[in-house]
Amino acid sequence: MSSEHQLNLFGESNVQESSFDKKELIPTDAKIPIPMGTYADMIELAQHCNQCHRCELGKTRIHTVVGRGNLKAPIMVIGEAPGQNEDETGLPFVGRAGQLLEKILQSVKLDTEKDVYIANINKCRPPNNRVPTNEEIEACKPYLLEQIRLVDPKIILLTGATAVKGIIGDKRGITQIRGTWMEWEGRLCMPIFHPSYLLRNQSREVGKPKWLMWQDIQTVRAKYNEMMGIKS
Ligand code: URA
């Protein structure tokens, strides 16, 4: 299918609804928008991601990594991009950083199968785990926006500076903004440290990153309780 045809399918108002066959459409060109409301569910979205070549990362991936957890979770965690373990399994946050993320959530009795949905800014692994480029982030962003729409979380946790930049556009350092509530598109977001950063900074001393994370996750739990009417 030509790019022009794809563009028509997505963008032009004179195109009949019936000619809009998403399954045939391969969004290979990042200039072609993927409008909000394109995907009826996460399965359709994942099918598109699996064929996607909107950026160069599609050339080197083993698997696309879309998400895991409860598709209707009240809390969504957004990371940066898959690493080697994630690329191999097709699931986000399953390596060492993922195990630490599980522990952090469990420490305030949040269950990743029930309370949380986990996704990344980018669905494909950047070579050598480098930080995704702005072009790669933008090419992948429509998928993430659709995931947020479909899951419809009350709270979004943005792990690390890339996640904050990719969603909110705030380019400040994570140390400066972690632990603060930010409103984005009517949703409450909190930037938190990326678990990989905590793996490199193991001290639990007061004021150190691990201690700060403990404060932040308790703040998240308290807000969640308040929003859900849970008495603590
Ligand atoms: N780091 C991330 O940001 N995401 C993953 O899925 C794994 C590690």
CSV table of C-alpha atoms and ligand atoms in Angstrom, one decimal:
chain,number,residue,atom,x,y,z
A,1,MET,CA,0.0,0.0,0.0
A,2,SER,CA,1.4,3.5,-0.9
A,3,SER,CA,2.0,6.1,1.8
A,4,GLU,CA,-0.5,8.3,0.0
A,5,HIS,CA,-3.2,5.6,0.4
A,6,GLN,CA,-2.3,5.2,4.0
A,7,LEU,CA,-2.6,8.9,4.5
A,8,ASN,CA,-6.0,8.9,2.9
A,9,LEU,CA,-7.2,6.1,5.1
A,10,PHE,CA,-6.2,8.0,8.2
A,11,GLY,CA,-6.7,11.6,7.4
A,12,GLU,CA,-9.2,12.6,4.7
A,13,SER,CA,-12.8,13.2,5.5
A,14,ASN,CA,-14.1,12.2,2.0
A,15,VAL,CA,-12.9,8.6,2.6
A,16,GLN,CA,-15.8,6.3,3.5
A,17,GLU,CA,-15.7,4.8,6.9
A,18,SER,CA,-16.1,1.3,5.4
A,19,SER,CA,-12.8,1.7,3.4
A,20,PHE,CA,-10.9,2.1,6.7
A,21,ASP,CA,-9.4,-1.3,7.2
A,22,LYS,CA,-6.9,-1.0,10.0
A,23,LYS,CA,-5.7,-4.5,9.7
A,24,GLU,CA,-4.4,-3.9,6.2
A,25,LEU,CA,-2.8,-0.7,7.2
A,26,ILE,CA,0.9,-0.9,7.9
A,27,PRO,CA,2.0,2.4,9.6
A,28,THR,CA,5.6,2.3,8.2
A,29,ASP,CA,6.0,6.1,7.8
A,30,ALA,CA,6.2,8.2,11.0
A,31,LYS,CA,4.8,11.2,9.1
A,32,ILE,CA,1.5,9.3,8.8
A,33,PRO,CA,-0.5,10.2,11.9
A,34,ILE,CA,-2.2,7.5,13.9
A,35,PRO,CA,-5.3,9.4,15.2
A,36,MET,CA,-6.7,8.9,18.7
A,37,GLY,CA,-9.4,6.3,18.6
A,38,THR,CA,-7.8,4.2,15.9
A,39,TYR,CA,-7.6,1.0,18.0
A,40,ALA,CA,-10.6,-0.7,19.4
A,41,ASP,CA,-8.5,-2.7,21.9
A,42,MET,CA,-4.9,-3.6,22.9
A,43,ILE,CA,-4.8,-6.6,20.6
A,44,GLU,CA,-5.4,-4.4,17.5
A,45,LEU,CA,-2.8,-2.0,18.7
A,46,ALA,CA,-0.3,-4.8,19.3
A,47,GLN,CA,-0.8,-6.2,15.9
A,48,HIS,CA,0.1,-2.8,14.4
A,49,CYS,CA,3.1,-2.5,16.7
A,50,ASN,CA,4.3,-5.9,15.6
A,51,GLN,CA,4.5,-4.8,11.9
A,52,CYS,CA,5.7,-1.2,12.7
A,53,HIS,CA,8.7,0.4,11.0
A,54,ARG,CA,7.9,4.0,11.8
A,55,CYS,CA,11.5,4.3,13.0
A,56,GLU,CA,14.8,2.5,12.6
A,57,LEU,CA,14.3,0.5,15.9
A,58,GLY,CA,12.0,-1.8,13.9
A,59,LYS,CA,15.1,-3.1,12.1
A,60,THR,CA,16.9,-4.4,15.1
A,61,ARG,CA,14.2,-5.6,17.5
A,62,ILE,CA,13.5,-9.3,18.2
A,63,HIS,CA,10.1,-8.5,19.7
A,64,THR,CA,8.0,-5.4,20.1
A,65,VAL,CA,7.2,-4.8,23.7
A,66,VAL,CA,3.7,-3.4,24.1
A,67,GLY,CA,2.7,-3.8,27.8
A,68,ARG,CA,1.7,-6.1,30.6
A,69,GLY,CA,-0.7,-6.0,33.5
A,70,ASN,CA,-4.4,-5.2,33.9
A,71,LEU,CA,-5.7,-3.6,30.7
A,72,LYS,CA,-8.1,-1.6,32.9
A,73,ALA,CA,-5.7,-0.8,35.7
A,74,PRO,CA,-6.1,2.4,37.8
A,75,ILE,CA,-2.4,3.0,37.8
A,76,MET,CA,-0.1,3.0,34.7
A,77,VAL,CA,3.7,2.8,34.9
A,78,ILE,CA,5.6,4.2,31.9
A,79,GLY,CA,9.2,3.3,31.4
A,80,GLU,CA,11.7,4.3,28.7
A,81,ALA,CA,12.3,1.4,26.3
A,82,PRO,CA,12.8,-2.3,26.3
A,83,GLY,CA,16.2,-3.8,27.3
A,84,GLN,CA,17.6,-7.1,26.3
A,85,ASN,CA,15.4,-9.2,28.5
A,86,GLU,CA,12.3,-7.4,27.3
A,87,ASP,CA,13.3,-7.6,23.7
A,88,GLU,CA,13.8,-11.4,24.1
A,89,THR,CA,10.5,-12.0,25.9
A,90,GLY,CA,8.2,-9.3,24.4
A,91,LEU,CA,7.3,-8.1,28.0
A,92,PRO,CA,8.2,-4.8,29.7
A,93,PHE,CA,10.2,-4.6,32.9
A,94,VAL,CA,11.1,-8.3,33.3
A,95,GLY,CA,14.9,-7.9,33.9
A,96,ARG,CA,16.6,-6.6,37.1
A,97,ALA,CA,15.0,-3.2,36.9
A,98,GLY,CA,11.6,-4.9,36.4
A,99,GLN,CA,12.1,-7.0,39.5
A,100,LEU,CA,12.9,-4.0,41.5
A,101,LEU,CA,9.9,-2.2,40.1
A,102,GLU,CA,7.7,-5.2,41.3
A,103,LYS,CA,9.2,-4.9,44.8
A,104,ILE,CA,8.6,-1.2,44.9
A,105,LEU,CA,4.9,-1.6,44.0
A,106,GLN,CA,4.5,-4.6,46.3
A,107,SER,CA,6.0,-2.6,49.2
A,108,VAL,CA,2.7,-0.6,49.2
A,109,LYS,CA,0.6,-3.6,48.3
A,110,LEU,CA,0.1,-2.7,44.6
A,111,ASP,CA,-0.3,-5.8,42.5
A,112,THR,CA,1.1,-5.6,38.9
A,113,GLU,CA,-1.5,-8.1,37.7
A,114,LYS,CA,-4.5,-6.2,39.2
A,115,ASP,CA,-3.7,-2.6,40.1
A,116,VAL,CA,-1.1,-1.7,37.4
A,117,TYR,CA,-0.5,-1.7,33.7
A,118,ILE,CA,3.1,-1.3,32.5
A,119,ALA,CA,4.3,0.1,29.2
A,120,ASN,CA,7.2,2.1,27.7
A,121,ILE,CA,7.7,5.2,25.7
A,122,ASN,CA,9.3,3.1,23.0
A,123,LYS,CA,8.1,-0.3,22.0
A,124,CYS,CA,11.4,-1.5,20.5
A,125,ARG,CA,14.8,-1.9,22.1
A,126,PRO,CA,17.3,0.8,21.1
A,127,PRO,CA,20.7,-0.8,20.2
A,128,ASN,CA,23.0,-1.2,23.2
A,129,ASN,CA,20.2,0.2,25.4
A,130,ARG,CA,20.9,3.8,24.3
A,131,VAL,CA,18.4,6.5,25.1
A,132,PRO,CA,15.8,6.7,22.4
A,133,THR,CA,16.1,9.7,20.1
A,134,ASN,CA,13.4,12.4,19.9
A,135,GLU,CA,12.4,11.1,16.4
A,136,GLU,CA,12.0,7.5,17.8
A,137,ILE,CA,10.0,8.9,20.7
A,138,GLU,CA,7.7,10.9,18.4
A,139,ALA,CA,7.3,8.0,16.0
A,140,CYS,CA,6.1,5.7,18.8
A,141,LYS,CA,4.1,8.2,20.7
A,142,PRO,CA,0.7,7.5,19.0
A,143,TYR,CA,0.8,4.0,20.3
A,144,LEU,CA,1.4,5.1,23.9
A,145,LEU,CA,-1.3,7.7,23.7
A,146,GLU,CA,-3.7,5.0,22.5
A,147,GLN,CA,-2.6,2.7,25.3
A,148,ILE,CA,-3.4,5.5,27.8
A,149,ARG,CA,-6.8,6.0,26.3
A,150,LEU,CA,-7.6,2.3,26.3
A,151,VAL,CA,-6.4,1.6,29.8
A,152,ASP,CA,-7.8,5.0,31.1
A,153,PRO,CA,-5.7,5.1,34.3
A,154,LYS,CA,-6.3,7.5,37.1
A,155,ILE,CA,-2.6,7.8,38.0
A,156,ILE,CA,0.4,7.6,35.7
A,157,LEU,CA,3.9,7.0,37.1
A,158,LEU,CA,6.6,8.2,34.8
A,159,THR,CA,9.9,6.4,35.5
A,160,GLY,CA,12.9,8.6,34.6
A,161,ALA,CA,13.5,11.7,32.6
A,162,THR,CA,12.8,10.1,29.2
A,163,ALA,CA,9.3,9.0,30.3
A,164,VAL,CA,8.6,12.5,31.6
A,165,LYS,CA,9.9,14.2,28.4
A,166,GLY,CA,8.0,11.8,26.2
A,167,ILE,CA,4.6,12.3,27.8
A,168,ILE,CA,4.6,15.8,29.5
A,169,GLY,CA,7.4,17.4,27.5
A,170,ASP,CA,9.1,18.6,30.7
A,171,LYS,CA,12.9,18.4,30.1
A,172,ARG,CA,14.0,19.1,33.7
A,173,GLY,CA,16.1,16.5,35.5
A,174,ILE,CA,14.3,13.7,37.3
A,175,THR,CA,15.9,14.7,40.7
A,176,GLN,CA,14.3,18.1,40.5
A,177,ILE,CA,10.8,16.9,39.6
A,178,ARG,CA,10.4,13.4,41.2
A,179,GLY,CA,7.7,13.1,43.8
A,180,THR,CA,5.6,16.0,42.5
A,181,TRP,CA,2.1,15.6,41.0
A,182,MET,CA,1.6,17.0,37.5
A,183,GLU,CA,-1.6,17.2,35.6
A,184,TRP,CA,-1.5,16.0,32.0
A,185,GLU,CA,-4.6,15.7,29.9
A,186,GLY,CA,-6.8,15.6,33.0
A,187,ARG,CA,-4.7,12.8,34.5
A,188,LEU,CA,-2.5,12.8,37.6
A,189,CYS,CA,1.1,12.0,36.8
A,190,MET,CA,4.0,11.6,39.1
A,191,PRO,CA,7.7,11.5,37.9
A,192,ILE,CA,9.7,8.9,39.9
A,193,PHE,CA,13.2,7.6,39.6
A,194,HIS,CA,13.8,4.8,37.1
A,195,PRO,CA,14.5,1.5,38.8
A,196,SER,CA,17.7,1.1,36.9
A,197,TYR,CA,19.0,4.3,38.6
A,198,LEU,CA,18.1,2.8,42.0
A,199,LEU,CA,20.1,-0.3,41.0
A,200,ARG,CA,23.1,2.0,40.6
A,201,ASN,CA,22.4,3.9,43.8
A,202,GLN,CA,21.8,1.2,46.5
A,203,SER,CA,22.1,3.3,49.7
A,204,ARG,CA,18.9,3.5,51.8
A,205,GLU,CA,20.1,6.5,53.8
A,206,VAL,CA,17.7,9.3,54.4
A,207,GLY,CA,17.7,11.7,51.3
A,208,LYS,CA,19.3,9.1,48.9
A,209,PRO,CA,17.4,8.0,45.8
A,210,LYS,CA,16.1,4.7,47.4
A,211,TRP,CA,14.7,6.6,50.4
A,212,LEU,CA,13.2,9.2,48.1
A,213,MET,CA,11.5,6.4,46.1
A,214,TRP,CA,10.0,5.0,49.3
A,215,GLN,CA,8.5,8.4,50.1
A,216,ASP,CA,7.2,8.8,46.5
A,217,ILE,CA,5.5,5.4,46.4
A,218,GLN,CA,3.8,6.0,49.7
A,219,THR,CA,2.5,9.3,48.4
A,220,VAL,CA,1.2,7.5,45.3
A,221,ARG,CA,-0.5,4.8,47.5
A,222,ALA,CA,-2.1,7.5,49.7
A,223,LYS,CA,-3.5,9.4,46.6
A,224,TYR,CA,-4.7,6.1,45.2
A,225,ASN,CA,-6.5,5.3,48.4
A,226,GLU,CA,-8.1,8.7,48.5
A,227,MET,CA,-9.3,8.5,44.8
A,228,MET,CA,-10.7,5.0,45.3
A,229,GLY,CA,-12.3,5.7,48.6
A,230,ILE,CA,-10.0,3.2,50.4
A,231,LYS,CA,-9.6,3.8,54.1
A,232,SER,CA,-6.0,3.4,55.2
B,1,URA,N1,13.7,-0.3,31.3
B,1,URA,C1,12.6,0.3,30.8
B,1,URA,O1,12.5,1.6,30.8
B,1,URA,N2,11.7,-0.4,30.4
B,1,URA,C2,11.7,-1.7,30.4
B,1,URA,O2,10.8,-2.4,29.9
B,1,URA,C3,12.9,-2.3,30.9
B,1,URA,C4,13.9,-1.6,31.4
